[in-house]
Short mmCIF file of N, CA and C in Angstrom, two decimals:
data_model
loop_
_atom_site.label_atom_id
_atom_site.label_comp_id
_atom_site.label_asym_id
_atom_site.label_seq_id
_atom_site.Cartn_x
_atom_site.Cartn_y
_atom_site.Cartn_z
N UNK K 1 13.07 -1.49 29.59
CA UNK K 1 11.89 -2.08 28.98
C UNK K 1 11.63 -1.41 27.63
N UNK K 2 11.81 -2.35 26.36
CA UNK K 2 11.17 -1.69 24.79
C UNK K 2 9.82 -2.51 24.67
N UNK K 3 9.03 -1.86 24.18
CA UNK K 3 7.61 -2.61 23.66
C UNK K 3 7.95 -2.93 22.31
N UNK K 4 7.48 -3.99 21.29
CA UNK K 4 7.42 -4.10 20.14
C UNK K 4 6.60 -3.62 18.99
N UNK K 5 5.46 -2.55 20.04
CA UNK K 5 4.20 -1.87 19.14
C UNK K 5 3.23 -2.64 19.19
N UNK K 6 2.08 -2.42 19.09
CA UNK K 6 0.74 -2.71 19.57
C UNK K 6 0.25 -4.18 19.16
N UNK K 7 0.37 -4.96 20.19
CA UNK K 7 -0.47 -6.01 20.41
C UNK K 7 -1.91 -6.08 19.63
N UNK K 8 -2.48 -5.49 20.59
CA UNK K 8 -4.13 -5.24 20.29
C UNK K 8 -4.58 -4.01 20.51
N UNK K 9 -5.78 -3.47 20.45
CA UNK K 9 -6.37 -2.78 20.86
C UNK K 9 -7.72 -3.12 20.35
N UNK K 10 -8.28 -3.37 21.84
CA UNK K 10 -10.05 -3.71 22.10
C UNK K 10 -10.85 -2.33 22.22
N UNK K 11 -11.21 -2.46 21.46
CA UNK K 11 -12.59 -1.70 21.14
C UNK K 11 -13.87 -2.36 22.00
N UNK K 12 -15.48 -1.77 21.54
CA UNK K 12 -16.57 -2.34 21.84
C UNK K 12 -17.57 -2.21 20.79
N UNK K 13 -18.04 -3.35 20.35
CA UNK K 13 -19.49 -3.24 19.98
C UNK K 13 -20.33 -3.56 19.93
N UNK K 14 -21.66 -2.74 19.40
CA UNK K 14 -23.10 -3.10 19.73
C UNK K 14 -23.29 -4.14 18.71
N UNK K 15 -23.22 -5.07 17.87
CA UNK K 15 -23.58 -6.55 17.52
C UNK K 15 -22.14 -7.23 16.51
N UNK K 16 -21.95 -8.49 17.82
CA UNK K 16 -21.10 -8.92 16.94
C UNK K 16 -21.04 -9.33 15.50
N UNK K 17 -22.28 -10.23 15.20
CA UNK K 17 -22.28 -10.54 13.56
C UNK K 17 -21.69 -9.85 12.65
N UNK K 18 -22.48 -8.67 13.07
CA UNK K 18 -22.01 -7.33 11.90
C UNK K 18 -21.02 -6.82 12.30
N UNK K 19 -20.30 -6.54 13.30
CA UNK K 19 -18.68 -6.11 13.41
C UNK K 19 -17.87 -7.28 12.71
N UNK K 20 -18.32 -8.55 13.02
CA UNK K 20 -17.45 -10.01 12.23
C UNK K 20 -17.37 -9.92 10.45
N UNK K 21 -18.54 -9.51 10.18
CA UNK K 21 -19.12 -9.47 9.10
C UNK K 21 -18.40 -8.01 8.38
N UNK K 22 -18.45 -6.68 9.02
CA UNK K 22 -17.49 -5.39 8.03
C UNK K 22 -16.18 -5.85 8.21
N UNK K 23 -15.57 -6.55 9.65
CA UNK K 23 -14.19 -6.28 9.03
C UNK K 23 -13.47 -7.66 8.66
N UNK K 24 -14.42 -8.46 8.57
CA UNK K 24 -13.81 -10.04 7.48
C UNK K 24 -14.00 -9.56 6.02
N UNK K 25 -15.41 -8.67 5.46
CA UNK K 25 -15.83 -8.94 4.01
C UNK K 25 -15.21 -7.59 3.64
N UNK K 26 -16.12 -6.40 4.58
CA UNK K 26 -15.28 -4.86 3.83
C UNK K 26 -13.85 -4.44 4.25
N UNK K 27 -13.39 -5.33 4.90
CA UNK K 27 -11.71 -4.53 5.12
C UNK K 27 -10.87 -5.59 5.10
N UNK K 28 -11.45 -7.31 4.82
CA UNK K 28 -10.40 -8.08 5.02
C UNK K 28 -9.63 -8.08 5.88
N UNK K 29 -10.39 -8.10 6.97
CA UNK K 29 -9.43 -8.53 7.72
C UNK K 29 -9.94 -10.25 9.00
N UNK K 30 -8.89 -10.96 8.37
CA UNK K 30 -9.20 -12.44 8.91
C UNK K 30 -9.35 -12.30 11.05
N UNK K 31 -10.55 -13.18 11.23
CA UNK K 31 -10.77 -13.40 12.34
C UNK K 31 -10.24 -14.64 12.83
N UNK K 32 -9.36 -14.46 13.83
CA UNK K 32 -8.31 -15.15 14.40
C UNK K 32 -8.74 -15.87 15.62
N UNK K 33 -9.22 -15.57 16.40
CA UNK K 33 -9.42 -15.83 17.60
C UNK K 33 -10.88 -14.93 18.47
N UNK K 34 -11.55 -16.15 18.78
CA UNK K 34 -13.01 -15.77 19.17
C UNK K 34 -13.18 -16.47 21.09
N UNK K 35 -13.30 -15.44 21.46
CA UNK K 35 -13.69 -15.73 23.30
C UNK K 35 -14.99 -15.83 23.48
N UNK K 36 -15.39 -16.84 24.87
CA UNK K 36 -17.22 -16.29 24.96
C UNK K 36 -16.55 -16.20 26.88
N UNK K 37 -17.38 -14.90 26.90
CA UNK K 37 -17.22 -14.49 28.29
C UNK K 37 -17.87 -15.17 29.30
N UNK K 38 -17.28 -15.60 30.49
CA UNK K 38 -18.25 -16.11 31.59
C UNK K 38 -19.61 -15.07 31.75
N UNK K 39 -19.56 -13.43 31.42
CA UNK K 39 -20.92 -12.78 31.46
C UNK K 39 -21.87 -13.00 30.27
N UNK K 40 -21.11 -14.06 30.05
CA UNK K 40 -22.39 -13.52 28.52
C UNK K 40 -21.57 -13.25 27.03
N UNK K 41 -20.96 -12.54 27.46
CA UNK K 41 -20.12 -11.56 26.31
C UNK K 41 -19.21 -12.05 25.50
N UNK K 42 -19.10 -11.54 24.58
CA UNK K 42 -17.79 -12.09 23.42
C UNK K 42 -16.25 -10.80 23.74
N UNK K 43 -15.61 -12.13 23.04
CA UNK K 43 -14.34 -11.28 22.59
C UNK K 43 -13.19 -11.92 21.44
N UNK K 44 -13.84 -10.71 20.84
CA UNK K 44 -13.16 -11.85 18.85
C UNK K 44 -11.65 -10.75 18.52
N UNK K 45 -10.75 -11.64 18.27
CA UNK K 45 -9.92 -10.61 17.80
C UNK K 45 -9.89 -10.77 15.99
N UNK K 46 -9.34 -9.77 15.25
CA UNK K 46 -8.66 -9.40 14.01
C UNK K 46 -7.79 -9.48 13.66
N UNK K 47 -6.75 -10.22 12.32
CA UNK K 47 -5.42 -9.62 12.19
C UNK K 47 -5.96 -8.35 11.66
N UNK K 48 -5.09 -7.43 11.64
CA UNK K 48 -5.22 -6.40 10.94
C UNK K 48 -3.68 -5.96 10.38
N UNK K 49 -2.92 -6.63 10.11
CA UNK K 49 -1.39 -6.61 9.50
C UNK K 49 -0.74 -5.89 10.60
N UNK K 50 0.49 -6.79 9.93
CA UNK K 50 1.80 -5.95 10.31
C UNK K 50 2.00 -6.53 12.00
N UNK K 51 1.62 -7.75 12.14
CA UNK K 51 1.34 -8.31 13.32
C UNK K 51 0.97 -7.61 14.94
N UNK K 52 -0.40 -7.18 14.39
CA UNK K 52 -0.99 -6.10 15.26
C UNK K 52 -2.65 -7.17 14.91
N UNK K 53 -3.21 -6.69 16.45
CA UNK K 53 -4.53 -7.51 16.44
C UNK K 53 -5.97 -6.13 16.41
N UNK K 54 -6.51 -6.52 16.03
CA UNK K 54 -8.11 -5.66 16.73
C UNK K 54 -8.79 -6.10 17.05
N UNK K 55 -9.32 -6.22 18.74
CA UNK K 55 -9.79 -6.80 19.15
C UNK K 55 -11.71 -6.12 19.55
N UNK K 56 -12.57 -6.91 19.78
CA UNK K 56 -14.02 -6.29 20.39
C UNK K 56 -14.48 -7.04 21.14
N UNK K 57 -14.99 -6.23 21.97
CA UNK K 57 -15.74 -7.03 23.08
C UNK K 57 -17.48 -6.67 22.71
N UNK K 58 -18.24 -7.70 23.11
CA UNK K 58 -19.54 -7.25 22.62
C UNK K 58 -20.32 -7.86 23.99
N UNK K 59 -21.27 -7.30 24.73
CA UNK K 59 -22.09 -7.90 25.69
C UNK K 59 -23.64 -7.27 25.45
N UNK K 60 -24.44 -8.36 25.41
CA UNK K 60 -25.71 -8.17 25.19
C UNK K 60 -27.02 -6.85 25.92
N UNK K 61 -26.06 -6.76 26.92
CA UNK K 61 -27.06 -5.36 27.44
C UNK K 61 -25.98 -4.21 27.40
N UNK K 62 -24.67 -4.15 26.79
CA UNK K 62 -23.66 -3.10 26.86
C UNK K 62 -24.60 -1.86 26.71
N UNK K 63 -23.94 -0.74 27.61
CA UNK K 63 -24.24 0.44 27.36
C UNK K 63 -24.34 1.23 25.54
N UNK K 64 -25.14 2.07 25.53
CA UNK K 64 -25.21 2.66 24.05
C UNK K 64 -24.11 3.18 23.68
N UNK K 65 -23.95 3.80 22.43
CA UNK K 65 -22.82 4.44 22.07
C UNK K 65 -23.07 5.59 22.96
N UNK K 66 -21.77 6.44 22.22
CA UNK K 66 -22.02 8.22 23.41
C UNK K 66 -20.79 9.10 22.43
N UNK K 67 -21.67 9.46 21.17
CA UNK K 67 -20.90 10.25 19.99
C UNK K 67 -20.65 11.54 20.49
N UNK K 68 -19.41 11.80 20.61
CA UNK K 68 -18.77 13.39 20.99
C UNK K 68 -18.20 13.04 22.53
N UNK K 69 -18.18 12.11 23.24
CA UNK K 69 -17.95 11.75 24.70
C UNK K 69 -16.74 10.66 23.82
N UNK K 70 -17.72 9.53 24.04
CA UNK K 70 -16.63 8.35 23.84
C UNK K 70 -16.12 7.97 22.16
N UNK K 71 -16.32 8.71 21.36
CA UNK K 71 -16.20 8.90 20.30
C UNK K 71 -16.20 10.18 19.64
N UNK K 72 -15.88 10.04 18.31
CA UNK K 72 -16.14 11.04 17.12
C UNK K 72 -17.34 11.36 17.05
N UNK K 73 -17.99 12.22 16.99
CA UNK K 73 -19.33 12.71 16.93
C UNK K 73 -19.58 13.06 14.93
N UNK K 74 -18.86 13.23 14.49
CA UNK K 74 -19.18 14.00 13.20
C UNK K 74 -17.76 14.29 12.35
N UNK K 75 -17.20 13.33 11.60
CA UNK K 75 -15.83 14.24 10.83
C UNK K 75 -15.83 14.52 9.98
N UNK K 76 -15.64 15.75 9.18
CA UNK K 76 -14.70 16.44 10.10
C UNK K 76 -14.71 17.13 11.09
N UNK K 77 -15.99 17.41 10.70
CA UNK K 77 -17.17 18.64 11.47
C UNK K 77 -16.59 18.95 13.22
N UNK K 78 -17.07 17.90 14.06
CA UNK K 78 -16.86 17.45 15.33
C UNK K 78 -16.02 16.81 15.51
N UNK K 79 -14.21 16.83 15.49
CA UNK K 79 -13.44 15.42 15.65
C UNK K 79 -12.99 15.74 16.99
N UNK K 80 -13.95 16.41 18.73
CA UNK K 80 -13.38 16.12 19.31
C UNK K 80 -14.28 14.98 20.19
N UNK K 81 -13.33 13.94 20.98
CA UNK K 81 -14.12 13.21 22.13
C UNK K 81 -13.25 13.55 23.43
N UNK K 82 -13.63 12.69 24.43
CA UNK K 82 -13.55 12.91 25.55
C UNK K 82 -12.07 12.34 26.15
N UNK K 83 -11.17 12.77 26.90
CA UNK K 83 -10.10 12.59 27.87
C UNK K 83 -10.59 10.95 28.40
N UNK K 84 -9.60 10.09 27.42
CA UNK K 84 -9.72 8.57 28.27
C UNK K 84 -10.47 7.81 26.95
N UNK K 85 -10.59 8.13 25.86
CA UNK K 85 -11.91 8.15 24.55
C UNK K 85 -10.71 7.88 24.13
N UNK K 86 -11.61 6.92 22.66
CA UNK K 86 -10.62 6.48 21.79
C UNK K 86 -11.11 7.37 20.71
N UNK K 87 -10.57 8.19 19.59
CA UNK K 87 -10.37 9.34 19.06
C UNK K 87 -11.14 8.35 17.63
N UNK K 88 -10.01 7.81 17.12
CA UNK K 88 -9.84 7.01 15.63
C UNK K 88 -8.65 5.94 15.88
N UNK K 89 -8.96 4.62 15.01
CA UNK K 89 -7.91 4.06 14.51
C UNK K 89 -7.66 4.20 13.38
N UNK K 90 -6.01 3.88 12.69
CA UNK K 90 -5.15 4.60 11.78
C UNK K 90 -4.42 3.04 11.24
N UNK K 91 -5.13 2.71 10.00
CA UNK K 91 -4.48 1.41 9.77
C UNK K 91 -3.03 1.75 8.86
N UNK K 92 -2.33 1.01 9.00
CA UNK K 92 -1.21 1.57 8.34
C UNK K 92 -1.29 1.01 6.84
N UNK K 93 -0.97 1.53 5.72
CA UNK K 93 -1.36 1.32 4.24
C UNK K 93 -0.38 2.02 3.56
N UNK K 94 0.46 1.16 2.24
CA UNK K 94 1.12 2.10 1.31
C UNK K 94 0.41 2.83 0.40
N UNK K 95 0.68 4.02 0.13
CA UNK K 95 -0.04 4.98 -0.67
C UNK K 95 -0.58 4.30 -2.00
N UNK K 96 -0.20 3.96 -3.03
CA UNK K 96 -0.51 3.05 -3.88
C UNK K 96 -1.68 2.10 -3.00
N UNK K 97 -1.70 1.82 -2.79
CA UNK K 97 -3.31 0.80 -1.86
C UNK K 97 -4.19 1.53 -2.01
N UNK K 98 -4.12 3.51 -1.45
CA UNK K 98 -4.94 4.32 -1.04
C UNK K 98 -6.16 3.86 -2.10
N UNK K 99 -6.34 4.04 -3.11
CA UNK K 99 -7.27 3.91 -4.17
C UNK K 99 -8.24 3.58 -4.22
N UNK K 100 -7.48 1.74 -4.45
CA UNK K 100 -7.96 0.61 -4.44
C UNK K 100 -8.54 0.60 -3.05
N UNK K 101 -8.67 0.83 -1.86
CA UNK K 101 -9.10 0.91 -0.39
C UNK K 101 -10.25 1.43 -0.61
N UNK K 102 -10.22 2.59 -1.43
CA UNK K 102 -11.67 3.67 -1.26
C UNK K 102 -12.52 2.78 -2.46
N UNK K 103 -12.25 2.01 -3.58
CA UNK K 103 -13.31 1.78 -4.37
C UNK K 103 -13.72 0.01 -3.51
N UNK K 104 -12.99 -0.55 -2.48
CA UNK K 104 -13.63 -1.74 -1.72
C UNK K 104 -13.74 -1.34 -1.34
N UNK K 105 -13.95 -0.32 -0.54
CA UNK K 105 -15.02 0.39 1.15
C UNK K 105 -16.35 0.61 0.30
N UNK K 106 -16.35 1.85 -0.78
CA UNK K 106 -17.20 1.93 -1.86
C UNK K 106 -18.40 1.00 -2.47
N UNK K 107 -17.59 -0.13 -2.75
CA UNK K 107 -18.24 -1.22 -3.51
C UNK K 107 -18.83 -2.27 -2.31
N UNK K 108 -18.40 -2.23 -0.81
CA UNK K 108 -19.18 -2.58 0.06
C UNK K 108 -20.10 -1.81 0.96
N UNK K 109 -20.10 -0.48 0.53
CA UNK K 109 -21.44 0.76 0.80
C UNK K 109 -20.90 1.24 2.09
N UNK K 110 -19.66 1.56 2.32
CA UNK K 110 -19.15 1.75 3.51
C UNK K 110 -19.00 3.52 2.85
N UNK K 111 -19.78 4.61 3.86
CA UNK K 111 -19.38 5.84 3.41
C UNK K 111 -18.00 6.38 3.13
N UNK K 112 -17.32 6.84 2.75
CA UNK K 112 -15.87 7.35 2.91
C UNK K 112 -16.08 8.98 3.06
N UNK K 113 -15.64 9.60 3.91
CA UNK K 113 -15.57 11.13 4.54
C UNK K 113 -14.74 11.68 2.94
N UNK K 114 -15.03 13.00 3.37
CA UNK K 114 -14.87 14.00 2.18
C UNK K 114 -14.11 15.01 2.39
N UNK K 115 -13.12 15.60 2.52
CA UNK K 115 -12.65 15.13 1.32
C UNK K 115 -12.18 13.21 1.11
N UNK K 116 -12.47 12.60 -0.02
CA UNK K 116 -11.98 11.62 -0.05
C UNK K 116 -10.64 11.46 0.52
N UNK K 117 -9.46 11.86 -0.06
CA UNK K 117 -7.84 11.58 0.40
C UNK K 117 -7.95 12.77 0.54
N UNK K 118 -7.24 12.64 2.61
CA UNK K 118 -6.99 13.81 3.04
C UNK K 118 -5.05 13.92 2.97
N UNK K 119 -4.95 15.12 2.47
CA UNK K 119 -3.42 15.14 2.48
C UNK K 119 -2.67 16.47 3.24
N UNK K 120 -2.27 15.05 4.94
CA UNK K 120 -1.88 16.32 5.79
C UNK K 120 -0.37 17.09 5.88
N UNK K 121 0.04 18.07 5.98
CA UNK K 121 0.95 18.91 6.22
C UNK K 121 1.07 19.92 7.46
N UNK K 122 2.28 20.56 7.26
CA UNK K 122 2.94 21.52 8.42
C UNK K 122 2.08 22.64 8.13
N UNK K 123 1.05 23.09 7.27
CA UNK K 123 0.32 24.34 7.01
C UNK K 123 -0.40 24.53 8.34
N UNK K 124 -0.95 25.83 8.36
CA UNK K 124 -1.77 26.33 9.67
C UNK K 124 -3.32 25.36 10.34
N UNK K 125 -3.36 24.78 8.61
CA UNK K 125 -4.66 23.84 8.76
C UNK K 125 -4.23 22.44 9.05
N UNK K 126 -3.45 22.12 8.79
CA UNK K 126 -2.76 21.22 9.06
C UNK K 126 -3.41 20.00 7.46
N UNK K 127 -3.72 20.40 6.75
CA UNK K 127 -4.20 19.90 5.64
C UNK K 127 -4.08 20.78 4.05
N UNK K 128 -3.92 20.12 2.84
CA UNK K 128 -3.85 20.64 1.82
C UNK K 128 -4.62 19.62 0.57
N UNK K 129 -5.03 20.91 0.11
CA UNK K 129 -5.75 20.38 -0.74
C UNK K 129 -4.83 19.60 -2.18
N UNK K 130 -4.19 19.76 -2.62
CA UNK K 130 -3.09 19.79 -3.48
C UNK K 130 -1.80 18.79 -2.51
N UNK K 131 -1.51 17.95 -3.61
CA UNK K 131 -0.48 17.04 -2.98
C UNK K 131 1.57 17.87 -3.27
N UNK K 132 1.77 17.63 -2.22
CA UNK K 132 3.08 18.55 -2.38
C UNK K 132 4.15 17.90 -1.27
N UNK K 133 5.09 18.73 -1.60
CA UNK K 133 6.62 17.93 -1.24
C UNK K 133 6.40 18.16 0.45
N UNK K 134 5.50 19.08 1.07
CA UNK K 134 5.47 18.72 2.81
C UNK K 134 4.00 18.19 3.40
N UNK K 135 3.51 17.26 2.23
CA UNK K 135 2.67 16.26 3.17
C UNK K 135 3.63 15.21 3.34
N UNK K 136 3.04 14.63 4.80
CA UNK K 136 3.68 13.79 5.55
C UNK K 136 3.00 12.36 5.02
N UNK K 137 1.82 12.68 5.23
CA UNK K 137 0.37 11.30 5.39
C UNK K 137 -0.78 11.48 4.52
N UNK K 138 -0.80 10.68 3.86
CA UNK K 138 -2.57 10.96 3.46
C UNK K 138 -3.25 9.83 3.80
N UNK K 139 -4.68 9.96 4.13
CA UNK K 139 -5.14 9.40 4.93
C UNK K 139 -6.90 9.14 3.92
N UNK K 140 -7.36 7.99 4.14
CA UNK K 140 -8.81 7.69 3.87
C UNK K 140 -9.85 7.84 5.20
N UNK K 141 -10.28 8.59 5.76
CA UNK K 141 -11.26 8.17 6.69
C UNK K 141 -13.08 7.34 6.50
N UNK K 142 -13.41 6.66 7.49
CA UNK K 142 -14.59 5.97 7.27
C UNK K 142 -14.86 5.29 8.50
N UNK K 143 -16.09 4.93 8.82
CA UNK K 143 -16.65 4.52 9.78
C UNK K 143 -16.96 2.66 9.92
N UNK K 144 -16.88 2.21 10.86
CA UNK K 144 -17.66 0.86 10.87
C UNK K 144 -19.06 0.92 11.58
N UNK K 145 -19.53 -0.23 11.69
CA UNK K 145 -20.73 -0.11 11.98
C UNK K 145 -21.34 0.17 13.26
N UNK K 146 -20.11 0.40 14.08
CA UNK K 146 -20.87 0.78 15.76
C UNK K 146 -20.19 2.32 15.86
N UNK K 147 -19.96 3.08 14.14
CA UNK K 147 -19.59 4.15 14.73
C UNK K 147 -18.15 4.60 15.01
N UNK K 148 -17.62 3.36 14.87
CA UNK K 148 -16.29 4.43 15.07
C UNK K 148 -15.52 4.68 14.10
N UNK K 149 -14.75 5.67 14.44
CA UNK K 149 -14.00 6.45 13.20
C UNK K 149 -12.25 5.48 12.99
N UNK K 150 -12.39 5.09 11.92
CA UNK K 150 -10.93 4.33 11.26
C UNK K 150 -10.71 5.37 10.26
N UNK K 151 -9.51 5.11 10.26
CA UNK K 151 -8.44 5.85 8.84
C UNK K 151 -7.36 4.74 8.40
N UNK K 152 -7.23 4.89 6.83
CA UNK K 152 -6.27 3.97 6.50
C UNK K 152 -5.39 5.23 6.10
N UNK K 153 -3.85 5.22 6.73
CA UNK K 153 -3.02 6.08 6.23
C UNK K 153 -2.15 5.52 6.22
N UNK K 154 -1.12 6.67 5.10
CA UNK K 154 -0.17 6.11 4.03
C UNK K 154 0.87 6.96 4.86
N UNK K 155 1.94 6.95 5.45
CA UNK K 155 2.76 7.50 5.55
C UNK K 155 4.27 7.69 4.39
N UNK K 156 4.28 9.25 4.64
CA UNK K 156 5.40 9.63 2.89
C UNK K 156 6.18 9.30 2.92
N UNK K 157 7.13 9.67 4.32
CA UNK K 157 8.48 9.89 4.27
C UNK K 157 8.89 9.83 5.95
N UNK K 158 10.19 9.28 6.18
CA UNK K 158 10.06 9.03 8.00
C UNK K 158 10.50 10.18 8.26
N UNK K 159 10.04 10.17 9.60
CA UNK K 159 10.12 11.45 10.40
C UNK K 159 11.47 12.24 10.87
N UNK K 160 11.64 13.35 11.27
CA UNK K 160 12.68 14.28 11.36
C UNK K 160 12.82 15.04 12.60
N UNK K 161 13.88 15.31 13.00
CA UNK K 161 14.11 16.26 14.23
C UNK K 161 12.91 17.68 14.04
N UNK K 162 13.30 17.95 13.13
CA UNK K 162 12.04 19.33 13.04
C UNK K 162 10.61 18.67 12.78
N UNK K 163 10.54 17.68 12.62
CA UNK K 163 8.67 17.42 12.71
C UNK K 163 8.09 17.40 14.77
N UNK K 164 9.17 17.40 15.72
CA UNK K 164 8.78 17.86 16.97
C UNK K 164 9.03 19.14 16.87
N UNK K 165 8.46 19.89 16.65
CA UNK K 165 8.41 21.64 16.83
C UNK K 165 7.08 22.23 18.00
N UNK K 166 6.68 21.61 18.38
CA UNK K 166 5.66 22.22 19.07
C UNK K 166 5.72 21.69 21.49
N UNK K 167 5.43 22.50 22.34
CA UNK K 167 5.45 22.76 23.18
C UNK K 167 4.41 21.96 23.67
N UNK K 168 3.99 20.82 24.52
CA UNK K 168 2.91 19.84 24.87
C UNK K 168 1.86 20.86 25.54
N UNK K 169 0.56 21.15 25.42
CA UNK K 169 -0.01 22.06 25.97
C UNK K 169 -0.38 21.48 27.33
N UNK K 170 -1.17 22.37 28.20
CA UNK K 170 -1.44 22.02 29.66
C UNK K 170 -2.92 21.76 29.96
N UNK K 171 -3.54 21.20 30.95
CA UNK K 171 -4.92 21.45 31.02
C UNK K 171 -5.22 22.21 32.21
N UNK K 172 -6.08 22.80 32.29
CA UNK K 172 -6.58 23.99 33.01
C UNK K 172 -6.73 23.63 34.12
N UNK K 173 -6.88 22.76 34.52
CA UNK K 173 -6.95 22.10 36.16
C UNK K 173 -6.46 20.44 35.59
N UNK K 174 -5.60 20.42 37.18
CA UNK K 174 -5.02 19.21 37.13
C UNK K 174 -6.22 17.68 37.19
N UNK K 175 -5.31 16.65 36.53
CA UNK K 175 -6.44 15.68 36.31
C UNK K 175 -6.64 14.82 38.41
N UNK K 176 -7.83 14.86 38.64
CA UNK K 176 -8.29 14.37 39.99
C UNK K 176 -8.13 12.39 39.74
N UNK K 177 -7.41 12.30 40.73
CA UNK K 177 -6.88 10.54 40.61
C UNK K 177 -7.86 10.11 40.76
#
């Protein structure tokens, strides 16, 4: 069995209009396909290139958000969430785009995180301030409107036997089925 890479991935949010509304006008991205749930509820998908979908589900009494659990609480500040949590999405973008990305997020009042272009590497921080021959990715981060954390990143150069250098860590007690 090969997968072809990501279908979709459904998210949730608290009002559709305005999820329809940031990622048709501030990110361009065309709405393809719209569901209405036997509960009530919607489910609209996105292209979002590269024939990959983003999908949301929205239901009228859905639970609240839950920043630092089921999300990003604060980035950079706080970038951890919870085991089973969706972290960030990572749109894929050629570097040349990067720019032009931050002055339409900009010019549609969408915050962009700071440093503006993050440019990551093999350093201890795993980031550099200064662009150099071992960043891998640089990346724009920014939020939509129910909160969650997107990044548009540029990847440099494809990957290498030595970019797996590290040992998968363990968790302290095993996960309960």
């Amino acid at each position: 069995m090969q997968t072809k890479g990501i279908n979709h991935l459904a998210l949730v949010c608290r009002d559709m209009a305005e999820t329809v509304a940031f990622y048709t006008q501030a990110l361009g991205m065309p709405l393809v396909k719209t569901v209405a749930l036997p509960d009530g509820g919607q489910h609209f998908f996105f292209d979002c290139g590269g024939g990959s979908l983003l999908a949301f589900f929205w239901w009228p009494d859905g639970p609240p958000a839950a920043p630092g659990i089921a999300s990003v609480k604060d980035f950079p500040a706080e970038p951890r969430s919870a085991v089973g949590s969706m972290n960030h999405v990572a749109f894929d973008m050629d570097e040349d785009q990067l720019e032009a990305s931050i002055a339409r997020l900009q010019a549609a009042g969408v915050h962009v995180s700071v440093p503006i272009v993050v440019n990551h590497d093999d350093s201890p921080m795993g980031v550099a301030r200064e662009m150099h021959e071992g960043v891998w990715v640089r990346s724009v981060y920014f939020r939509d409107p129910n909160g969650i954390m997107l990044e548009y990143a540029a990847i440099l150069r494809g990957f290498r036997p030595d970019d797996v250098a590290h040992e998968p860590g363990r968790a302290r007690e095993p996960a309960i089925a």
